[in-house]
Coordinates of C-alpha atoms in Angstrom, one line a residue:
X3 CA 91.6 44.9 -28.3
X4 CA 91.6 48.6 -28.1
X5 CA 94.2 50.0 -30.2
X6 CA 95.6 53.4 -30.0
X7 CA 96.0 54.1 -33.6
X8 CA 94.0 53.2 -36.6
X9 CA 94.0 49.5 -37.5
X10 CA 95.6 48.2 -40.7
X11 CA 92.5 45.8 -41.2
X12 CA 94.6 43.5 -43.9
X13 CA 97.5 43.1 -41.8
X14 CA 95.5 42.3 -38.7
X15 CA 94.0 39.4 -40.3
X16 CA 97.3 38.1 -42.2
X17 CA 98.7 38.0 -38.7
X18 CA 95.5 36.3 -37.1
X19 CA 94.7 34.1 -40.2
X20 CA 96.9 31.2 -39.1
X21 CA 95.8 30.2 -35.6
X22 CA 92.4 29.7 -37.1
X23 CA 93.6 28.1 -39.8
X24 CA 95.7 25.4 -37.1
X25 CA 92.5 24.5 -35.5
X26 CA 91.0 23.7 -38.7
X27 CA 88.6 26.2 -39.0
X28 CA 87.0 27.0 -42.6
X29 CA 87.2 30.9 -43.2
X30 CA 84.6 33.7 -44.5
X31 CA 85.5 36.9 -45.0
X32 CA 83.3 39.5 -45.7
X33 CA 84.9 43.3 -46.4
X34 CA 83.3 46.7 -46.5
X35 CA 85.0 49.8 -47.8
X36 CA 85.5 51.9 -45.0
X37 CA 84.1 49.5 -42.7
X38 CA 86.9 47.1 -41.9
X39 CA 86.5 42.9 -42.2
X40 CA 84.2 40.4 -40.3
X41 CA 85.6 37.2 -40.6
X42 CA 84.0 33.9 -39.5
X43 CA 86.0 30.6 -38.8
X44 CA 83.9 27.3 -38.3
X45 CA 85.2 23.9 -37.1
X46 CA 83.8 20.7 -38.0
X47 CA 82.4 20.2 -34.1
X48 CA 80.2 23.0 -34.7
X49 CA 82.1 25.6 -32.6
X50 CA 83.1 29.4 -34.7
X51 CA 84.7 32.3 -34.2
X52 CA 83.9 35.7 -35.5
X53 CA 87.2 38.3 -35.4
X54 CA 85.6 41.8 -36.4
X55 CA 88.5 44.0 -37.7
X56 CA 87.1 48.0 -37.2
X57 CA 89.4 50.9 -39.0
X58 CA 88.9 53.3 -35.8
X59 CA 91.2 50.7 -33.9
X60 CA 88.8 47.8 -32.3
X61 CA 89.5 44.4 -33.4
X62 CA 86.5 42.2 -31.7
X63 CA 87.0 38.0 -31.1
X64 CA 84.1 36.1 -30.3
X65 CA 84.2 32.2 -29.6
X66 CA 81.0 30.0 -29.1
X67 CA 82.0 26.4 -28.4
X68 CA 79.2 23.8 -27.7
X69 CA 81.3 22.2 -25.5
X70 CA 81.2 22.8 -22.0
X71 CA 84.1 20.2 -20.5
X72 CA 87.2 21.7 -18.7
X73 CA 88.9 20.4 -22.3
X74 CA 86.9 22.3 -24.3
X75 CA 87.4 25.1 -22.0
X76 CA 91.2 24.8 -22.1
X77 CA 91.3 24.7 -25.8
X78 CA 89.2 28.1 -25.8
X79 CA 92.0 29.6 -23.3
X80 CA 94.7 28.4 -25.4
X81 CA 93.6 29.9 -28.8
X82 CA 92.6 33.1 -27.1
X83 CA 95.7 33.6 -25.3
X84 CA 97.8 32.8 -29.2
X85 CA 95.5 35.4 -30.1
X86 CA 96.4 37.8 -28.1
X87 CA 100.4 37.1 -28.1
X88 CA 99.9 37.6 -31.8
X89 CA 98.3 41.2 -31.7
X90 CA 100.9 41.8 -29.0
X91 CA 104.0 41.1 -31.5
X92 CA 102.3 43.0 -34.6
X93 CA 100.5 46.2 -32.6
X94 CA 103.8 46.4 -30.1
X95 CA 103.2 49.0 -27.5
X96 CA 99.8 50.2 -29.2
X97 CA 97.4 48.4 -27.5
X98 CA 95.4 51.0 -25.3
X99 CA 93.9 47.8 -23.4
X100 CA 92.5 44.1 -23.4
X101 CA 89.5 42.7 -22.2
X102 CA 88.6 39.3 -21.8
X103 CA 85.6 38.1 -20.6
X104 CA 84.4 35.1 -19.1
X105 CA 82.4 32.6 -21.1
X106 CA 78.2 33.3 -20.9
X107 CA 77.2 29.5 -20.4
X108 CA 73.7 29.9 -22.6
X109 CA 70.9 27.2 -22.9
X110 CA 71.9 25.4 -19.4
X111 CA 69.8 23.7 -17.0
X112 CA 70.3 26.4 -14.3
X113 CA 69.9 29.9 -15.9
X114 CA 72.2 32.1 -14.0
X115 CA 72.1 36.0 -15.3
X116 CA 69.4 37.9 -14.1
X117 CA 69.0 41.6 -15.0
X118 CA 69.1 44.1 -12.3
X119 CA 66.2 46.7 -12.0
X120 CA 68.6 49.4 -14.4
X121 CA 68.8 46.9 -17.1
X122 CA 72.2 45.6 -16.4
X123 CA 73.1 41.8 -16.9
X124 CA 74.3 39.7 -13.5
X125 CA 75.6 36.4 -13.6
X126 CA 74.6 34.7 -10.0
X127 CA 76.3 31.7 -9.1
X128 CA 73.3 29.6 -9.0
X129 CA 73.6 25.8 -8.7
X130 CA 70.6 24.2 -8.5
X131 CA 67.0 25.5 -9.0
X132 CA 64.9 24.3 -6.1
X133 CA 61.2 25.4 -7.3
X134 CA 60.1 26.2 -10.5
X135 CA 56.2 26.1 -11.2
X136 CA 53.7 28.4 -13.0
X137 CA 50.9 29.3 -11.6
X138 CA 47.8 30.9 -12.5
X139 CA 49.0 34.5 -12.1
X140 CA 53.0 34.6 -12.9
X141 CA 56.0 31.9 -13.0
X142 CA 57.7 31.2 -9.6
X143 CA 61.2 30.1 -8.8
X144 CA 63.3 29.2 -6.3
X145 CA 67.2 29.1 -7.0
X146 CA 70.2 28.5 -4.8
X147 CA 72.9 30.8 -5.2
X148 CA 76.2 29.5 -2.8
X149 CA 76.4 33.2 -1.1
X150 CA 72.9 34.3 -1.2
X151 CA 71.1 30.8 -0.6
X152 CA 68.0 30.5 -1.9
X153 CA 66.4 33.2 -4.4
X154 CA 62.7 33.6 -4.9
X155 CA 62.1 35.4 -8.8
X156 CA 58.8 36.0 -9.9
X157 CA 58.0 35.9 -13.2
X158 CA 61.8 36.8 -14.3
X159 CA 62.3 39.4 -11.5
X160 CA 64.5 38.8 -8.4
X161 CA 62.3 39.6 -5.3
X162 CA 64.1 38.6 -2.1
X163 CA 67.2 36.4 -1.0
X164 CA 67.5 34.3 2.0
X165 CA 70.7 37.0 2.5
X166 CA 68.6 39.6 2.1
X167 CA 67.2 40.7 5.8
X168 CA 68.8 43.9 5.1
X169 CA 65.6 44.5 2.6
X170 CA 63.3 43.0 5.4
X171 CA 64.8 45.7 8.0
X172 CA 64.8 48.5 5.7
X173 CA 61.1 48.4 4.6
X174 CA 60.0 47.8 8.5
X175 CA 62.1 51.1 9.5
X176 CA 65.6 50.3 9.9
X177 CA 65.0 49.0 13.7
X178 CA 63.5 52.9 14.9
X179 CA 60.5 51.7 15.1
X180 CA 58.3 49.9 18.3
X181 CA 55.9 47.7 17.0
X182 CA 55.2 46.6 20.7
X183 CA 51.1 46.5 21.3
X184 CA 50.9 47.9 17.7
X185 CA 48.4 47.3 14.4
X186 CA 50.4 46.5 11.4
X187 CA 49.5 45.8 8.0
X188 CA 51.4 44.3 5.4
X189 CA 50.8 44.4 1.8
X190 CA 52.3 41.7 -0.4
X191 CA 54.9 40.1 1.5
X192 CA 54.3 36.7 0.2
X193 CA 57.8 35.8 0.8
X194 CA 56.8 35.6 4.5
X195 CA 59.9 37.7 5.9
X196 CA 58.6 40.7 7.0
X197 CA 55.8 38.9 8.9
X198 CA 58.5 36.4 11.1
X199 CA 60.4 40.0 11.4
X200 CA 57.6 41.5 12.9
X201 CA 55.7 38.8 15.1
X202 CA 59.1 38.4 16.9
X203 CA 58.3 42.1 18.6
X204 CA 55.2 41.1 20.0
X205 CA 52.7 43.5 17.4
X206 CA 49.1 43.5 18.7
X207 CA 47.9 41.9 15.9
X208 CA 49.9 41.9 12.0
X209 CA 47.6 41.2 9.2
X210 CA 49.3 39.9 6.2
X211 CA 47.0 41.0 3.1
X212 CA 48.6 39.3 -0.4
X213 CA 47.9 41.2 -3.5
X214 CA 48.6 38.5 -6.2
X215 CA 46.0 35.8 -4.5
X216 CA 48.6 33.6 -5.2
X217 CA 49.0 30.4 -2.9
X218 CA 51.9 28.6 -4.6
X219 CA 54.1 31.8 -3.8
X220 CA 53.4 31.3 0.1
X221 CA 53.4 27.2 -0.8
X222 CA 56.7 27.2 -2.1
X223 CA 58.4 30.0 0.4
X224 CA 57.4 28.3 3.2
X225 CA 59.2 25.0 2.3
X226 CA 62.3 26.3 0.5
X227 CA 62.9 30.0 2.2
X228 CA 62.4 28.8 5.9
X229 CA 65.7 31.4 6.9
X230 CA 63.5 33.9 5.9
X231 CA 60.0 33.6 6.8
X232 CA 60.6 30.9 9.4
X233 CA 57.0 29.0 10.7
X234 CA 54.9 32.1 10.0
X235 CA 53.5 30.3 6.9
X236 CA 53.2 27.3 8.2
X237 CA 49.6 28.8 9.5
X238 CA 47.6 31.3 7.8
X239 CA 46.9 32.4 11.4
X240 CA 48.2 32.7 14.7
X241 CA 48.2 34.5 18.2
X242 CA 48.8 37.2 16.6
X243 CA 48.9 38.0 12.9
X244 CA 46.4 36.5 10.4
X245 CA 47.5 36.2 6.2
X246 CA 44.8 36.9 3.9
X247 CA 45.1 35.1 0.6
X248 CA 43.1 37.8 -1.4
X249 CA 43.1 41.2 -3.9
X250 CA 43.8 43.4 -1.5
X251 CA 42.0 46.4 -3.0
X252 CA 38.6 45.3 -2.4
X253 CA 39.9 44.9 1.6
X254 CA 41.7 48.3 1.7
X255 CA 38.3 50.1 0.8
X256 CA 36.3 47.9 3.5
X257 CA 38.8 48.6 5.6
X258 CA 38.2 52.1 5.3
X259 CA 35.1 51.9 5.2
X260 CA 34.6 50.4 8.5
X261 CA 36.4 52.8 10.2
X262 CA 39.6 50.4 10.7
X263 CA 43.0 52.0 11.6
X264 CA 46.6 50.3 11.8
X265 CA 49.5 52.2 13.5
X266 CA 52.2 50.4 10.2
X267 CA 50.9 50.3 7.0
X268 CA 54.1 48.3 4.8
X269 CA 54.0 48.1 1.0
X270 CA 55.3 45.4 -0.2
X271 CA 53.6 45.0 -3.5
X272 CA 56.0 46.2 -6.5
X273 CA 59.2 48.2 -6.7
X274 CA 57.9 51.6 -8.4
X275 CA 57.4 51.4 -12.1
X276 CA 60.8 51.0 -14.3
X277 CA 59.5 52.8 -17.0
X278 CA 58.0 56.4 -17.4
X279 CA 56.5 56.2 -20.5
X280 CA 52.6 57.5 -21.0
X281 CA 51.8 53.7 -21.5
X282 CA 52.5 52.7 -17.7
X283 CA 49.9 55.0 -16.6
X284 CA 47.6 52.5 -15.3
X285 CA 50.9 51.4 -13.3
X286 CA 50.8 54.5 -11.4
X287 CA 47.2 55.3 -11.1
X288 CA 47.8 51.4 -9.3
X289 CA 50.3 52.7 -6.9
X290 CA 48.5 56.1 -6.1
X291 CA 45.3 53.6 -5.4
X292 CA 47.3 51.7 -3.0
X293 CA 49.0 55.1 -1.6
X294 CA 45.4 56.6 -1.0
X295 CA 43.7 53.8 0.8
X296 CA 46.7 53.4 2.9
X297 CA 46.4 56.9 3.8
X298 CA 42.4 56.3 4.8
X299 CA 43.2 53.7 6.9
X300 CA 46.8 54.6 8.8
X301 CA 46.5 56.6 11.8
X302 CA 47.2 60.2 11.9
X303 CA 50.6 59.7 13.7
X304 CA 51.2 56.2 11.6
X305 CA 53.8 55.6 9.1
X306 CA 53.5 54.1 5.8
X307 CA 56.6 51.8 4.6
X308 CA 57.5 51.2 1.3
X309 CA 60.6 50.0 -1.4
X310 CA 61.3 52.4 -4.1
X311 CA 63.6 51.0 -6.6
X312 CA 67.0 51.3 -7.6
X313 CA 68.9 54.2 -7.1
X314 CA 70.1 54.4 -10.5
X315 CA 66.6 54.9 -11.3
X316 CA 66.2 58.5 -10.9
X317 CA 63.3 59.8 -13.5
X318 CA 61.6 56.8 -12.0
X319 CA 61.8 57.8 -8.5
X320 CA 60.7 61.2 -8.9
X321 CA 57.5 60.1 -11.0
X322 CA 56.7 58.4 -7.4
X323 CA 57.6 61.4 -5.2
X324 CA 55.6 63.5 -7.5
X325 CA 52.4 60.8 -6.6
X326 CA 53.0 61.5 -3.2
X327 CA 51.7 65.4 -3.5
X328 CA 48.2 64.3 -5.6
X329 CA 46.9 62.1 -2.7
X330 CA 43.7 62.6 -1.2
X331 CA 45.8 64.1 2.0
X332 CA 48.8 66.0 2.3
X333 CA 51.7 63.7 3.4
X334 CA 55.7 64.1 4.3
X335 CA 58.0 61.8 3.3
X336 CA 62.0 60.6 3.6
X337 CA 63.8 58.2 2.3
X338 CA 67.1 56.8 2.6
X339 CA 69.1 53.8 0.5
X340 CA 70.0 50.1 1.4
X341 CA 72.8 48.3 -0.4
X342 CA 70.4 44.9 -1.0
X343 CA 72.9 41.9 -1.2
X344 CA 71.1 39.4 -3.7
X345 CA 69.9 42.6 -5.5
X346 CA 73.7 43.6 -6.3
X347 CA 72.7 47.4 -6.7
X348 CA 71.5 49.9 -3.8
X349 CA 67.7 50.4 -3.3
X350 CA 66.0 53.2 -1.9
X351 CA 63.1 52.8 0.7
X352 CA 60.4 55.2 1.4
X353 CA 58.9 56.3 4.9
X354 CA 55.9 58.0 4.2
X355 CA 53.5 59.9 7.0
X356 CA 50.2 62.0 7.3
X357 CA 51.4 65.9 7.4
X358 CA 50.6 67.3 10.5
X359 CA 48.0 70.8 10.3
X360 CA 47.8 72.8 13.1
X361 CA 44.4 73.1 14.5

């Protein structure tokens, strides 16, 4: 309750004293001068409340309940809503606003909330988890969500959606680009989608290079995300793509070395860096690696395709656009931004290209 006058602390709790006190709820209060009352009610199931009483004009009521039925869930409703009848009668027409939020369900089988990439909490509406294993690199899970189908997180961050082709079409140029006859390389992409994306218009030859040499991610993709990546993992080769289960460094710089070009290089590695401090350096001196030996081994009129991050991530996009004028070549680059549906926040995608000098 936001109030829009100071709050008479005593009187609040007088007025909200008794619908505890019904339930049969065993009372604590603590006072501070100046600071207003916190005041804890506990039942004999184990379930409390805590009403915190601020001067300013907040008045904060928190319910945990261990149970979980559509009883225990009615019961909840029911003292909430005397709750708020009872402020109604002794604020009258002073209440600025209410807000009541929906129960977090915590310790469940099926963890639904997820943070976004900006740090804010999403609850998914996940109702099964299909894969969960840990492998030697980073935990992997699979998780149905009713609208997205299944999710793939790795290690506690959302990567891609069966929904999500949207991402897919984004980082492989928004459908400008003819990859007809053409060399394409993919970095990461473990999740198999941009591969099946790509093989469908008929590429020369797409080679698939994994960063994380992590089997179980391609293992457990190819079983439970089939709307994304299709057959494509079903073989680690085939007329005409090849996936390369391997740190992909050591290849980039043979690559280079040998001379070989691709017309599409497409990053699919990790989202730029979420924080800027001094102590992600290595993070970035990572990405401008990656950047570089793309650079040696993309053609002079190929393009480079890459995810940022979230929009909301500004100082963090800039750090990346700022890695783009210490390469070993000069390079141009846009961008534009892509709602991403599992994501539930808009993300920004890089296309990145060799700057053109006049001879």
């Amino acid at each position: 309750f936001s109030l829009n006058l100071a709050a008479d602390c005593n009187a609040v709790l007088k007025a909200l004293q008794p619908i505890f006190q019904e339930q049969g709820m065993t009372e604590t209060v603590h006072n501070w001068e100046d600071h207003g009352y916190l005041v804890t009610y506990i039942k004999k199931n184990g379930s409390f409340a805590n009403l915190r009483i601020h001067p300013h004009g907040l008045v904060l009521v928190d319910l945990q309940s261990y149970n979980d039925d559509m009883k225990g869930r009615e019961e909840v409703d029911q003292l909430l809503n005397k709750v708020e009848e009872r402020m109604k009668e002794l604020i009258h027409g002073n209440i600025k606003r209410v807000k009541r939020l929906p129960a977090i369900l915590r310790g469940g089988v099926i963890d639904r909330y997820w943070p976004t990439a900006d740090g804010r909490l999403v609850e998914y509406d996940i109702d099964e988890v299909v894969y969960d294993e840990d492998s030697p690199f980073q935990n992997i899970k699979i998780l149905h969500s009713k609208q997205f189908g299944n999710i793939l997180i790795l290690s506690g961050d959302v990567n891609l959606a069966e929904s999500d082709l949207a991402y897919t079409q984004a980082i492989m140029g928004s459908g400008k680009e003819d990859y007809t006859g053409k060399e394409v390389l993919i970095l990461g992409g473990g999740d198999g989608g941009i591969l099946y994306e790509i093989v469908k218009l008929k590429p020369k030859m797409v080679t698939m290079q994994t960063s994380n040499i992590d089997q179980m991610v391609i293992d457990g993709c190819k079983k439970h995300m089939r709307r994304t990546c299709g057959d494509v993992l079903d073989n680690l080769k085939g007329d005409c793509y090849q996936v390369l289960i391997e740190d992909c460094i050591p290849v980039l710089k043979r690559y280079a070395k040998e001379g070989r070009m691709f017309d599409y290089v497409i990053n699919d590695l990790t989202a730029v860096p979420i924080s800027t401090s001094p102590e992600e350096d290595s993070t970035w001196e990572f990405l401008r690696l990656i950047l570089d030996l793309s650079m040696k081994v993309l053609k002079q009129d190929g393009k480079y395709f890459t995810q940022g991050n979230c929009i909301n991530l500004t100082d963090a996009l800039t750090l990346y656009e700022e890695q783009l004028s210490r390469l070993y070549c000069p390079v141009e680059f846009s961008k534009e931004t892509v709602c991403v549906p599992s994501y539930m926040e808009l993300w920004v995608f890089y296309t990145i290209w060799k700057k053109q000098t006049d001879i």
